[in-house]
Amino acid sequence: MMQQIAEALRDFTARYCQLWQQHYGHAPASAELAGIPSPCITGERDDSVLWQPQPFSLRPSLDAVERAVDIQLQPAITTFYTSQFAGDMQARFEHHSLTLLQAWSEDDFLRLQENLIGHLIMKRRLKLSPTLFIATTASEEEIVSLCNLSGEIILEQPGRKQRQILADNIKIFLKTLQPVSG
């Protein structure tokens, strides 16, 4: 199953890069990531960096997150965040616009783990079930997360019990996700 998740992520990323190539004639571009070192950078254009996904160069593990909050994580979340380095990618899932989060570099992966720890601590303090974010939405009130208990992909409002199931698992979510350029 973990290999299938990695393949689904690589497939989505390839579709995302291909869409950029078709629409703009170049690799995905990001103004937000300009000036931040990454193995993904392939060039510059205006005030943006062009990027392509790169192999993940660290040990594929979220052990630091598990140790910090004394929890066993769904293996799917580790596969999701340790399959590649890439820029964040805009997408649509059904009628939801979102930005799929990825680690941009080794340093960014460390920051990502710190943010996951903070998110899990907040969930614990509020006595809510543990989730791990994988995407943001246009609304600051909603994020897309993996439920650590069930493995389902959910739309949730941080700090609230409200949640909507989007997909039974991350593989189905990634296969259904449609890339959006720019």
mmCIF file of C-alpha atoms in Angstrom:
data_model
loop_
_atom_site.group_PDB
_atom_site.id
_atom_site.type_symbol
_atom_site.label_atom_id
_atom_site.label_comp_id
_atom_site.label_asym_id
_atom_site.label_seq_id
_atom_site.Cartn_x
_atom_site.Cartn_y
_atom_site.Cartn_z
ATOM 1 C CA MET A 1 0.000 0.000 0.000
ATOM 2 C CA MET A 2 2.823 2.444 0.798
ATOM 3 C CA GLN A 3 4.301 1.938 -2.676
ATOM 4 C CA GLN A 4 0.870 2.658 -4.174
ATOM 5 C CA ILE A 5 0.644 5.903 -2.194
ATOM 6 C CA ALA A 6 4.096 6.978 -3.410
ATOM 7 C CA GLU A 7 3.086 6.131 -6.991
ATOM 8 C CA ALA A 8 -0.192 8.080 -6.647
ATOM 9 C CA LEU A 9 1.739 11.113 -5.352
ATOM 10 C CA ARG A 10 4.310 10.866 -8.162
ATOM 11 C CA ASP A 11 1.475 10.519 -10.689
ATOM 12 C CA PHE A 12 -0.319 13.601 -9.356
ATOM 13 C CA THR A 13 2.947 15.569 -9.347
ATOM 14 C CA ALA A 14 3.663 14.518 -12.941
ATOM 15 C CA ARG A 15 0.155 15.596 -13.993
ATOM 16 C CA TYR A 16 0.681 18.912 -12.186
ATOM 17 C CA CYS A 17 4.031 19.541 -13.917
ATOM 18 C CA GLN A 18 2.568 18.528 -17.296
ATOM 19 C CA LEU A 19 -0.335 20.972 -16.845
ATOM 20 C CA TRP A 20 2.128 23.805 -16.183
ATOM 21 C CA GLN A 21 4.111 22.818 -19.258
ATOM 22 C CA GLN A 22 0.951 22.821 -21.387
ATOM 23 C CA HIS A 23 -0.373 26.136 -20.034
ATOM 24 C CA TYR A 24 2.845 28.137 -19.678
ATOM 25 C CA GLY A 25 5.514 26.284 -21.633
ATOM 26 C CA HIS A 26 7.715 25.726 -18.560
ATOM 27 C CA ALA A 27 7.976 23.847 -15.271
ATOM 28 C CA PRO A 28 5.856 24.935 -12.291
ATOM 29 C CA ALA A 29 6.792 28.383 -10.981
ATOM 30 C CA SER A 30 6.500 29.771 -7.457
ATOM 31 C CA ALA A 31 7.053 33.334 -6.269
ATOM 32 C CA GLU A 32 6.564 32.229 -2.634
ATOM 33 C CA LEU A 33 9.540 29.852 -2.838
ATOM 34 C CA ALA A 34 11.913 32.301 -4.565
ATOM 35 C CA GLY A 35 15.084 32.768 -2.554
ATOM 36 C CA ILE A 36 14.585 29.587 -0.502
ATOM 37 C CA PRO A 37 17.231 26.956 -1.360
ATOM 38 C CA SER A 38 15.953 23.606 -2.637
ATOM 39 C CA PRO A 39 17.175 20.715 -4.763
ATOM 40 C CA CYS A 40 13.934 21.211 -6.765
ATOM 41 C CA ILE A 41 14.927 24.553 -8.306
ATOM 42 C CA THR A 42 15.619 24.275 -12.035
ATOM 43 C CA GLY A 43 15.727 27.968 -12.905
ATOM 44 C CA GLU A 44 14.258 31.411 -12.415
ATOM 45 C CA ARG A 45 11.600 33.346 -14.291
ATOM 46 C CA ASP A 46 10.644 36.921 -13.385
ATOM 47 C CA ASP A 47 10.289 36.900 -9.566
ATOM 48 C CA SER A 48 9.685 33.149 -9.362
ATOM 49 C CA VAL A 49 11.639 29.919 -9.215
ATOM 50 C CA LEU A 50 10.944 27.068 -11.594
ATOM 51 C CA TRP A 51 10.945 23.649 -9.987
ATOM 52 C CA GLN A 52 10.697 19.924 -10.593
ATOM 53 C CA PRO A 53 10.181 17.200 -7.958
ATOM 54 C CA GLN A 54 13.333 15.556 -6.649
ATOM 55 C CA PRO A 55 13.988 12.316 -4.745
ATOM 56 C CA PHE A 56 13.699 12.578 -0.965
ATOM 57 C CA SER A 57 17.270 12.556 0.367
ATOM 58 C CA LEU A 58 16.719 11.978 4.092
ATOM 59 C CA ARG A 59 15.774 8.815 5.942
ATOM 60 C CA PRO A 60 12.051 8.389 5.168
ATOM 61 C CA SER A 61 10.752 8.751 8.708
ATOM 62 C CA LEU A 62 8.529 10.905 10.900
ATOM 63 C CA ASP A 63 9.976 9.302 14.053
ATOM 64 C CA ALA A 64 10.684 12.745 15.542
ATOM 65 C CA VAL A 65 6.970 13.563 15.397
ATOM 66 C CA GLU A 66 6.032 10.203 16.924
ATOM 67 C CA ARG A 67 8.550 10.630 19.762
ATOM 68 C CA ALA A 68 7.588 14.249 20.478
ATOM 69 C CA VAL A 69 3.902 13.504 20.995
ATOM 70 C CA ASP A 70 4.154 9.819 21.951
ATOM 71 C CA ILE A 71 1.954 8.578 19.121
ATOM 72 C CA GLN A 72 2.200 6.008 16.364
ATOM 73 C CA LEU A 73 1.470 7.629 13.015
ATOM 74 C CA GLN A 74 -0.347 6.064 10.089
ATOM 75 C CA PRO A 75 2.388 4.830 7.710
ATOM 76 C CA ALA A 76 0.540 6.621 4.884
ATOM 77 C CA ILE A 77 1.479 10.063 6.240
ATOM 78 C CA THR A 78 5.158 9.130 6.350
ATOM 79 C CA THR A 79 5.000 7.922 2.741
ATOM 80 C CA PHE A 80 3.179 11.111 1.711
ATOM 81 C CA TYR A 81 5.787 13.452 3.189
ATOM 82 C CA THR A 82 8.920 11.392 2.426
ATOM 83 C CA SER A 83 8.407 10.295 -1.178
ATOM 84 C CA GLN A 84 9.807 13.447 -2.780
ATOM 85 C CA PHE A 85 10.841 17.036 -2.379
ATOM 86 C CA ALA A 86 8.528 19.346 -4.328
ATOM 87 C CA GLY A 87 6.804 22.688 -4.242
ATOM 88 C CA ASP A 88 3.283 23.017 -2.920
ATOM 89 C CA MET A 89 0.741 22.239 -5.646
ATOM 90 C CA GLN A 90 -2.660 23.772 -6.348
ATOM 91 C CA ALA A 91 -5.473 21.310 -6.942
ATOM 92 C CA ARG A 92 -9.183 20.643 -6.887
ATOM 93 C CA PHE A 93 -10.898 17.825 -5.062
ATOM 94 C CA GLU A 94 -14.528 17.717 -6.111
ATOM 95 C CA HIS A 95 -15.608 21.345 -5.464
ATOM 96 C CA HIS A 96 -12.784 22.127 -3.020
ATOM 97 C CA SER A 97 -9.803 24.258 -4.111
ATOM 98 C CA LEU A 98 -6.690 23.395 -2.132
ATOM 99 C CA THR A 99 -2.920 23.522 -1.966
ATOM 100 C CA LEU A 100 -1.256 20.150 -1.491
ATOM 101 C CA LEU A 101 1.654 20.566 0.914
ATOM 102 C CA GLN A 102 5.097 19.104 0.253
ATOM 103 C CA ALA A 103 8.579 19.406 1.753
ATOM 104 C CA TRP A 104 10.670 21.800 -0.377
ATOM 105 C CA SER A 105 14.045 20.847 1.088
ATOM 106 C CA GLU A 106 15.716 19.118 4.019
ATOM 107 C CA ASP A 107 15.328 22.295 6.124
ATOM 108 C CA ASP A 108 11.675 22.582 5.141
ATOM 109 C CA PHE A 109 11.119 18.953 6.151
ATOM 110 C CA LEU A 110 12.384 19.817 9.659
ATOM 111 C CA ARG A 111 9.958 22.772 9.834
ATOM 112 C CA LEU A 112 7.152 20.570 8.571
ATOM 113 C CA GLN A 113 7.771 18.085 11.400
ATOM 114 C CA GLU A 114 7.702 20.926 13.962
ATOM 115 C CA ASN A 115 4.372 22.114 12.534
ATOM 116 C CA LEU A 116 2.934 18.585 12.635
ATOM 117 C CA ILE A 117 4.019 18.309 16.290
ATOM 118 C CA GLY A 118 2.355 21.636 17.109
ATOM 119 C CA HIS A 119 -0.825 20.564 15.325
ATOM 120 C CA LEU A 120 -0.955 17.246 17.209
ATOM 121 C CA ILE A 121 -0.320 18.958 20.567
ATOM 122 C CA MET A 122 -3.181 21.388 19.873
ATOM 123 C CA LYS A 123 -5.465 18.456 19.004
ATOM 124 C CA ARG A 124 -4.503 16.680 22.233
ATOM 125 C CA ARG A 125 -5.094 19.795 24.380
ATOM 126 C CA LEU A 126 -8.548 20.225 22.842
ATOM 127 C CA LYS A 127 -9.264 16.501 23.348
ATOM 128 C CA LEU A 128 -9.817 16.007 19.623
ATOM 129 C CA SER A 129 -8.751 12.958 17.629
ATOM 130 C CA PRO A 130 -5.273 13.239 16.066
ATOM 131 C CA THR A 131 -5.019 14.432 12.477
ATOM 132 C CA LEU A 132 -2.093 15.340 10.235
ATOM 133 C CA PHE A 133 -2.554 18.120 7.703
ATOM 134 C CA ILE A 134 -1.746 17.489 4.036
ATOM 135 C CA ALA A 135 -3.329 20.510 2.333
ATOM 136 C CA THR A 136 -4.605 24.005 2.953
ATOM 137 C CA THR A 137 -7.744 25.560 1.504
ATOM 138 C CA ALA A 138 -8.650 29.088 0.471
ATOM 139 C CA SER A 139 -10.374 29.419 3.843
ATOM 140 C CA GLU A 140 -8.163 29.835 6.892
ATOM 141 C CA GLU A 141 -10.931 28.002 8.752
ATOM 142 C CA GLU A 142 -10.475 24.658 6.946
ATOM 143 C CA ILE A 143 -7.626 22.277 6.207
ATOM 144 C CA VAL A 144 -7.383 18.850 4.611
ATOM 145 C CA SER A 145 -5.944 16.232 6.937
ATOM 146 C CA LEU A 146 -5.324 12.546 7.338
ATOM 147 C CA CYS A 147 -7.183 11.137 10.344
ATOM 148 C CA ASN A 148 -4.572 9.208 12.300
ATOM 149 C CA LEU A 149 -7.196 6.830 13.709
ATOM 150 C CA SER A 150 -8.945 5.779 10.486
ATOM 151 C CA GLY A 151 -6.579 6.827 7.673
ATOM 152 C CA GLU A 152 -9.432 8.776 6.061
ATOM 153 C CA ILE A 153 -8.792 12.099 4.372
ATOM 154 C CA ILE A 154 -10.974 14.747 5.947
ATOM 155 C CA LEU A 155 -11.826 18.410 5.626
ATOM 156 C CA GLU A 156 -11.617 19.820 9.127
ATOM 157 C CA GLN A 157 -11.795 23.060 11.012
ATOM 158 C CA PRO A 158 -8.793 23.184 13.366
ATOM 159 C CA GLY A 159 -9.922 23.354 16.968
ATOM 160 C CA ARG A 160 -13.412 22.020 16.205
ATOM 161 C CA LYS A 161 -14.933 18.550 16.052
ATOM 162 C CA GLN A 162 -16.578 19.274 12.695
ATOM 163 C CA ARG A 163 -15.167 17.205 9.854
ATOM 164 C CA GLN A 164 -16.200 15.971 6.442
ATOM 165 C CA ILE A 165 -14.778 12.762 4.977
ATOM 166 C CA LEU A 166 -13.328 13.421 1.513
ATOM 167 C CA ALA A 167 -11.798 10.015 0.769
ATOM 168 C CA ASP A 168 -11.371 6.642 2.458
ATOM 169 C CA ASN A 169 -7.591 6.903 2.235
ATOM 170 C CA ILE A 170 -4.774 9.034 0.849
ATOM 171 C CA LYS A 171 -4.275 6.892 -2.265
ATOM 172 C CA ILE A 172 -7.891 7.421 -3.363
ATOM 173 C CA PHE A 173 -7.602 11.125 -2.517
ATOM 174 C CA LEU A 174 -4.463 11.567 -4.646
ATOM 175 C CA LYS A 175 -5.927 9.627 -7.575
ATOM 176 C CA THR A 176 -9.089 11.798 -7.515
ATOM 177 C CA LEU A 177 -7.190 15.095 -7.098
ATOM 178 C CA GLN A 178 -7.080 17.332 -10.182
ATOM 179 C CA PRO A 179 -4.093 19.643 -10.714
ATOM 180 C CA VAL A 180 -4.665 23.375 -11.229
ATOM 181 C CA SER A 181 -1.990 25.614 -12.748
ATOM 182 C CA GLY A 182 -1.198 29.034 -11.331
#
